[in-house]
């Protein structure tokens, strides 16, 4: 087996991974950096983020407001020390991107422009039209090409972490073009491999978002934190799940039901703001969880519009006019016309809530360090936690920059603290076991299960029982069933036996990761007997700070469902209060 | 929802078992609103798990699923079934070596992108604390179009010159260099010029314009190439005929 030695190995080359790699290369040009990803960097899902990235820069905004918006938006499940650090670093990171050439949209005087977003008291979202994530990713990728010490391993699929002497010392990965297993031996490993939205059938997430990075850490004994919190974005196209950015509403788009009523006023987010003059932190600029929940209620009341793709509400942007839509939301217009044959300039666009983001992920501290020495994580795959029970729109792009860089600095500090030499034989033996597991996958034949069949069963379970509203009964059934799927997964047969670019194998590994993540979600949700942020229980409708002002930690067990433990939330200055998005009370 | 039975002819090639590529036909029940990628996913999930191809975002922004569809370079996620007859042929992107089925080797393209120094080389040093480089909306507009490239490589598959002269830097790489050259914050044009004004750079382009026609993001690389040619010509005149004039 080929052995590649590096000082730091990074798994995932999207926004977080690239930011990490650049920070390492800048800090020490002698560091050997291995940047490993199952796709070429610019294919990473950061490219699909549209709306923008939050950072306080304007004189009418303040760090205190960003803090309060984030913590209240997260229903007080955010660690407040982490939020403080995050908002202080945010403007610096966004400015750094400006200096690297990111084409941020501008004010007439040449300064960076900001737009309003949901749940925000002031305008603070930096944007590049409605392709902010795309431009951030490409700016980072292109900037990374400056640094010869960043050695990329594109299209390498990571399978296992190598853990010896109580610390992470590398990983194994399959070179997809040859099928060869490669051992990466590294002083530190940083996971930046994105979310797991593909557990659900209806998601904005690309095919690659299968929770591989989360599962890597989880199986190595690192807990997954707050996995029960899954964000639905309120405005997805109904047939494909394609995202229409919150920027649509930030620019003044409104949501109406089948009677043309702006129904959000009926769910504590009123009174109506004037059309075309959005009022911050109310109505359409309420937080994502509340908007998605309002849809659910409208659907049950029979107030939704029937379309051939199911129940929808309407996102009306006509009053913005063609010029503004073309200037601020060109991608939204293009996507609506191409994929739904609806031109937002002329007609309201049918939309419905769609799975978008995992608040939960690999448990890290404020320094992006996991409990396993030598292992760090950042971006959507990690849970720091600044997002709490519901992420504020436009915090995630900033998060991957701030904590991507922080993971790099922490990994360097860890390396400088001087670990003892590695036991090469022990690592090689582990790599051999990883290889043997893949070989045995190939060797299996005659299994009754199909990959797509199991995947569909998992997705249907998640949709039915782990969606916008949940019940104890449904979740218990889902837990049992997912555990059963994990057993049946062992019976999968690969029909593709070849070594070269074997996507049958890749999909099998991805399904394994998703099943592990899905179990952490359902078990965490079953055991959290309260309603908070994106986790809403019909049988426990209130937030219960007495019992559940805590992070959940799911620990992997090979032969059993995960063990759940709890950890106190860090509260420094904001005591849990009422989330108020009613314009009337202000 | 209307459904149509499509005959999907897909180029198959496995270097471990096939001596040469072959076409395999799958009969796929397609919804009219589907794209070709949906049909491929149907095959993968229901008919043949051994088919290999790249895809991710399904919204024409990640650039993974470029392929030849009825002989034209297209994104499979933006090629609508409704625009095709009942028989659709799908092959890997032209002008790139086939690795397996619809998967091509793209290292040459990536190396070319990297070769043009596609990053901001600032005119002036400025610390982060000093704030942003001011850039007016008009200055932004001058290069914005060239930032929209998703690296899908359709333009390389369409470019007759890249097919003939593989050393040619090609449309996307030159358009990206031009993007930074046109950025009011940038001062790196001279460094990029060494690469893009070379023989394998802009001068290989025979201005067929196919690159701009197939670009799914309307980047207009052909326009960028022409602008680089004109700018390089002016450089040459200044250097050779008016050496006293500073570039």
PDB file of N, CA and C in Angstrom, chain A residues 43-99:
ATOM      1  N   UNK A  43     -16.068  21.369  -7.263  1.00  0.00           N
ATOM      2  CA  UNK A  43     -17.343  20.638  -7.304  1.00  0.00           C
ATOM      3  C   UNK A  43     -18.009  20.603  -5.925  1.00  0.00           C
ATOM      4  N   UNK A  44     -17.274  21.022  -4.901  1.00  0.00           N
ATOM      5  CA  UNK A  44     -17.776  20.941  -3.530  1.00  0.00           C
ATOM      6  C   UNK A  44     -19.056  21.755  -3.373  1.00  0.00           C
ATOM      7  N   UNK A  45     -19.854  21.370  -2.390  1.00  0.00           N
ATOM      8  CA  UNK A  45     -21.200  21.948  -2.341  1.00  0.00           C
ATOM      9  C   UNK A  45     -21.249  23.402  -1.850  1.00  0.00           C
ATOM     10  N   UNK A  46     -20.137  23.910  -1.350  1.00  0.00           N
ATOM     11  CA  UNK A  46     -20.088  25.347  -1.039  1.00  0.00           C
ATOM     12  C   UNK A  46     -20.560  26.164  -2.246  1.00  0.00           C
ATOM     13  N   UNK A  47     -20.328  25.623  -3.440  1.00  0.00           N
ATOM     14  CA  UNK A  47     -20.659  26.361  -4.667  1.00  0.00           C
ATOM     15  C   UNK A  47     -22.144  26.653  -4.791  1.00  0.00           C
ATOM     16  N   UNK A  48     -22.979  25.897  -4.094  1.00  0.00           N
ATOM     17  CA  UNK A  48     -24.421  26.058  -4.271  1.00  0.00           C
ATOM     18  C   UNK A  48     -25.029  27.095  -3.335  1.00  0.00           C
ATOM     19  N   UNK A  49     -24.244  27.566  -2.358  1.00  0.00           N
ATOM     20  CA  UNK A  49     -24.768  28.594  -1.455  1.00  0.00           C
ATOM     21  C   UNK A  49     -24.997  29.871  -2.250  1.00  0.00           C
ATOM     22  N   UNK A  50     -26.122  30.506  -1.990  1.00  0.00           N
ATOM     23  CA  UNK A  50     -26.490  31.630  -2.840  1.00  0.00           C
ATOM     24  C   UNK A  50     -26.416  32.979  -2.116  1.00  0.00           C
ATOM     25  N   UNK A  51     -27.080  33.058  -0.952  1.00  0.00           N
ATOM     26  CA  UNK A  51     -27.396  34.358  -0.359  1.00  0.00           C
ATOM     27  C   UNK A  51     -26.236  35.197   0.096  1.00  0.00           C
ATOM     28  N   UNK A  52     -25.355  34.645   0.923  1.00  0.00           N
ATOM     29  CA  UNK A  52     -24.232  35.444   1.367  1.00  0.00           C
ATOM     30  C   UNK A  52     -23.697  35.039   2.720  1.00  0.00           C
ATOM     31  N   UNK A  53     -22.799  35.878   3.245  1.00  0.00           N
ATOM     32  CA  UNK A  53     -22.056  35.566   4.462  1.00  0.00           C
ATOM     33  C   UNK A  53     -22.153  36.749   5.423  1.00  0.00           C
ATOM     34  N   UNK A  54     -22.446  36.430   6.699  1.00  0.00           N
ATOM     35  CA  UNK A  54     -22.680  37.492   7.672  1.00  0.00           C
ATOM     36  C   UNK A  54     -21.382  37.945   8.337  1.00  0.00           C
ATOM     37  N   UNK A  55     -21.233  39.255   8.462  1.00  0.00           N
ATOM     38  CA  UNK A  55     -20.108  39.835   9.194  1.00  0.00           C
ATOM     39  C   UNK A  55     -20.390  41.307   9.420  1.00  0.00           C
ATOM     40  N   UNK A  56     -20.211  41.746  10.663  1.00  0.00           N
ATOM     41  CA  UNK A  56     -20.539  43.132  11.003  1.00  0.00           C
ATOM     42  C   UNK A  56     -19.502  44.073  10.401  1.00  0.00           C
ATOM     43  N   UNK A  57     -19.956  44.984   9.541  1.00  0.00           N
ATOM     44  CA  UNK A  57     -19.032  45.946   8.933  1.00  0.00           C
ATOM     45  C   UNK A  57     -19.615  47.354   8.895  1.00  0.00           C
ATOM     46  N   UNK A  58     -20.946  47.462   8.853  1.00  0.00           N
ATOM     47  CA  UNK A  58     -21.543  48.785   8.679  1.00  0.00           C
ATOM     48  C   UNK A  58     -21.721  49.489  10.026  1.00  0.00           C
ATOM     49  N   UNK A  59     -21.730  50.817   9.999  1.00  0.00           N
ATOM     50  CA  UNK A  59     -21.751  51.590  11.247  1.00  0.00           C
ATOM     51  C   UNK A  59     -23.086  51.448  11.987  1.00  0.00           C
ATOM     52  N   UNK A  60     -24.158  51.085  11.259  1.00  0.00           N
ATOM     53  CA  UNK A  60     -25.450  50.937  11.944  1.00  0.00           C
ATOM     54  C   UNK A  60     -25.653  49.534  12.510  1.00  0.00           C
ATOM     55  N   UNK A  61     -24.620  48.691  12.431  1.00  0.00           N
ATOM     56  CA  UNK A  61     -24.713  47.325  12.952  1.00  0.00           C
ATOM     57  C   UNK A  61     -23.775  47.201  14.145  1.00  0.00           C
ATOM     58  N   UNK A  62     -23.913  46.118  14.906  1.00  0.00           N
ATOM     59  CA  UNK A  62     -22.996  45.944  16.037  1.00  0.00           C
ATOM     60  C   UNK A  62     -22.763  44.475  16.326  1.00  0.00           C
ATOM     61  N   UNK A  63     -21.654  44.198  16.963  1.00  0.00           N
ATOM     62  CA  UNK A  63     -21.316  42.839  17.368  1.00  0.00           C
ATOM     63  C   UNK A  63     -22.391  42.294  18.323  1.00  0.00           C
ATOM     64  N   UNK A  64     -22.888  43.174  19.173  1.00  0.00           N
ATOM     65  CA  UNK A  64     -23.928  42.746  20.114  1.00  0.00           C
ATOM     66  C   UNK A  64     -25.163  42.258  19.367  1.00  0.00           C
ATOM     67  N   UNK A  65     -25.554  42.981  18.325  1.00  0.00           N
ATOM     68  CA  UNK A  65     -26.724  42.547  17.558  1.00  0.00           C
ATOM     69  C   UNK A  65     -26.478  41.215  16.857  1.00  0.00           C
ATOM     70  N   UNK A  66     -25.291  41.055  16.288  1.00  0.00           N
ATOM     71  CA  UNK A  66     -24.987  39.786  15.618  1.00  0.00           C
ATOM     72  C   UNK A  66     -25.018  38.638  16.628  1.00  0.00           C
ATOM     73  N   UNK A  67     -24.488  38.915  17.813  1.00  0.00           N
ATOM     74  CA  UNK A  67     -24.505  37.918  18.883  1.00  0.00           C
ATOM     75  C   UNK A  67     -25.946  37.552  19.246  1.00  0.00           C
ATOM     76  N   UNK A  68     -26.756  38.556  19.508  1.00  0.00           N
ATOM     77  CA  UNK A  68     -28.137  38.283  19.936  1.00  0.00           C
ATOM     78  C   UNK A  68     -28.957  37.602  18.840  1.00  0.00           C
ATOM     79  N   UNK A  69     -28.776  38.037  17.600  1.00  0.00           N
ATOM     80  CA  UNK A  69     -29.500  37.399  16.491  1.00  0.00           C
ATOM     81  C   UNK A  69     -29.126  35.920  16.388  1.00  0.00           C
ATOM     82  N   UNK A  70     -27.833  35.637  16.551  1.00  0.00           N
ATOM     83  CA  UNK A  70     -27.347  34.258  16.410  1.00  0.00           C
ATOM     84  C   UNK A  70     -27.825  33.376  17.558  1.00  0.00           C
ATOM     85  N   UNK A  71     -27.689  33.882  18.774  1.00  0.00           N
ATOM     86  CA  UNK A  71     -28.033  33.076  19.946  1.00  0.00           C
ATOM     87  C   UNK A  71     -29.553  32.891  20.061  1.00  0.00           C
ATOM     88  N   UNK A  72     -30.301  33.974  19.837  1.00  0.00           N
ATOM     89  CA  UNK A  72     -31.762  33.854  19.858  1.00  0.00           C
ATOM     90  C   UNK A  72     -32.245  32.987  18.706  1.00  0.00           C
ATOM     91  N   UNK A  73     -31.665  33.206  17.521  1.00  0.00           N
ATOM     92  CA  UNK A  73     -32.020  32.384  16.351  1.00  0.00           C
ATOM     93  C   UNK A  73     -31.784  30.917  16.622  1.00  0.00           C
ATOM     94  N   UNK A  74     -30.732  30.619  17.395  1.00  0.00           N
ATOM     95  CA  UNK A  74     -30.383  29.232  17.708  1.00  0.00           C
ATOM     96  C   UNK A  74     -31.152  28.690  18.906  1.00  0.00           C
ATOM     97  N   UNK A  75     -32.141  29.458  19.383  1.00  0.00           N
ATOM     98  CA  UNK A  75     -32.986  29.055  20.510  1.00  0.00           C
ATOM     99  C   UNK A  75     -32.139  28.703  21.742  1.00  0.00           C
ATOM    100  N   UNK A  76     -31.085  29.466  21.929  1.00  0.00           N
ATOM    101  CA  UNK A  76     -30.201  29.410  23.099  1.00  0.00           C
ATOM    102  C   UNK A  76     -29.429  28.100  23.244  1.00  0.00           C
ATOM    103  N   UNK A  77     -29.314  27.355  22.143  1.00  0.00           N
ATOM    104  CA  UNK A  77     -28.489  26.149  22.230  1.00  0.00           C
ATOM    105  C   UNK A  77     -27.052  26.407  21.724  1.00  0.00           C
ATOM    106  N   UNK A  78     -26.756  27.651  21.344  1.00  0.00           N
ATOM    107  CA  UNK A  78     -25.404  27.987  20.883  1.00  0.00           C
ATOM    108  C   UNK A  78     -24.467  28.112  22.088  1.00  0.00           C
ATOM    109  N   UNK A  79     -23.205  27.758  21.891  1.00  0.00           N
ATOM    110  CA  UNK A  79     -22.205  28.042  22.930  1.00  0.00           C
ATOM    111  C   UNK A  79     -21.782  29.495  22.771  1.00  0.00           C
ATOM    112  N   UNK A  80     -22.037  30.280  23.784  1.00  0.00           N
ATOM    113  CA  UNK A  80     -21.919  31.729  23.620  1.00  0.00           C
ATOM    114  C   UNK A  80     -20.484  32.213  23.523  1.00  0.00           C
ATOM    115  N   UNK A  81     -19.547  31.461  24.110  1.00  0.00           N
ATOM    116  CA  UNK A  81     -18.139  31.855  23.927  1.00  0.00           C
ATOM    117  C   UNK A  81     -17.723  31.653  22.466  1.00  0.00           C
ATOM    118  N   UNK A  82     -18.223  30.583  21.877  1.00  0.00           N
ATOM    119  CA  UNK A  82     -17.905  30.318  20.469  1.00  0.00           C
ATOM    120  C   UNK A  82     -18.542  31.374  19.560  1.00  0.00           C
ATOM    121  N   UNK A  83     -19.762  31.781  19.906  1.00  0.00           N
ATOM    122  CA  UNK A  83     -20.436  32.802  19.098  1.00  0.00           C
ATOM    123  C   UNK A  83     -19.672  34.119  19.179  1.00  0.00           C
ATOM    124  N   UNK A  84     -19.221  34.480  20.368  1.00  0.00           N
ATOM    125  CA  UNK A  84     -18.444  35.712  20.530  1.00  0.00           C
ATOM    126  C   UNK A  84     -17.191  35.700  19.658  1.00  0.00           C
ATOM    127  N   UNK A  85     -16.482  34.586  19.721  1.00  0.00           N
ATOM    128  CA  UNK A  85     -15.266  34.448  18.909  1.00  0.00           C
ATOM    129  C   UNK A  85     -15.615  34.549  17.423  1.00  0.00           C
ATOM    130  N   UNK A  86     -16.671  33.857  17.048  1.00  0.00           N
ATOM    131  CA  UNK A  86     -17.104  33.816  15.642  1.00  0.00           C
ATOM    132  C   UNK A  86     -17.440  35.207  15.100  1.00  0.00           C
ATOM    133  N   UNK A  87     -18.239  35.965  15.830  1.00  0.00           N
ATOM    134  CA  UNK A  87     -18.651  37.262  15.278  1.00  0.00           C
ATOM    135  C   UNK A  87     -17.490  38.259  15.259  1.00  0.00           C
ATOM    136  N   UNK A  88     -16.531  38.077  16.193  1.00  0.00           N
ATOM    137  CA  UNK A  88     -15.371  38.975  16.183  1.00  0.00           C
ATOM    138  C   UNK A  88     -14.467  38.687  14.988  1.00  0.00           C
ATOM    139  N   UNK A  89     -14.342  37.413  14.625  1.00  0.00           N
ATOM    140  CA  UNK A  89     -13.473  37.040  13.509  1.00  0.00           C
ATOM    141  C   UNK A  89     -14.136  37.242  12.149  1.00  0.00           C
ATOM    142  N   UNK A  90     -15.485  37.231  12.145  1.00  0.00           N
ATOM    143  CA  UNK A  90     -16.234  37.213  10.881  1.00  0.00           C
ATOM    144  C   UNK A  90     -15.833  38.327   9.902  1.00  0.00           C
ATOM    145  N   UNK A  91     -15.841  39.602  10.339  1.00  0.00           N
ATOM    146  CA  UNK A  91     -15.513  40.655   9.364  1.00  0.00           C
ATOM    147  C   UNK A  91     -14.099  40.528   8.808  1.00  0.00           C
ATOM    148  N   UNK A  92     -13.163  40.071   9.650  1.00  0.00           N
ATOM    149  CA  UNK A  92     -11.773  39.923   9.183  1.00  0.00           C
ATOM    150  C   UNK A  92     -11.695  38.885   8.068  1.00  0.00           C
ATOM    151  N   UNK A  93     -12.414  37.781   8.274  1.00  0.00           N
ATOM    152  CA  UNK A  93     -12.364  36.715   7.271  1.00  0.00           C
ATOM    153  C   UNK A  93     -13.001  37.145   5.943  1.00  0.00           C
ATOM    154  N   UNK A  94     -14.121  37.874   6.050  1.00  0.00           N
ATOM    155  CA  UNK A  94     -14.781  38.318   4.821  1.00  0.00           C
ATOM    156  C   UNK A  94     -13.916  39.364   4.110  1.00  0.00           C
ATOM    157  N   UNK A  95     -13.241  40.194   4.904  1.00  0.00           N
ATOM    158  CA  UNK A  95     -12.334  41.180   4.318  1.00  0.00           C
ATOM    159  C   UNK A  95     -11.139  40.479   3.660  1.00  0.00           C
ATOM    160  N   UNK A  96     -10.665  39.421   4.309  1.00  0.00           N
ATOM    161  CA  UNK A  96      -9.569  38.650   3.722  1.00  0.00           C
ATOM    162  C   UNK A  96      -9.973  38.120   2.335  1.00  0.00           C
ATOM    163  N   UNK A  97     -11.205  37.623   2.237  1.00  0.00           N
ATOM    164  CA  UNK A  97     -11.687  37.145   0.928  1.00  0.00           C
ATOM    165  C   UNK A  97     -11.709  38.282  -0.090  1.00  0.00           C
ATOM    166  N   UNK A  98     -12.081  39.473   0.376  1.00  0.00           N
ATOM    167  CA  UNK A  98     -12.083  40.637  -0.526  1.00  0.00           C
ATOM    168  C   UNK A  98     -10.669  40.855  -1.047  1.00  0.00           C
ATOM    169  N   UNK A  99      -9.698  40.752  -0.162  1.00  0.00           N
ATOM    170  CA  UNK A  99      -8.305  40.962  -0.582  1.00  0.00           C
ATOM    171  C   UNK A  99      -7.810  39.840  -1.482  1.00  0.00           C
TER     172      UNK A  99
END
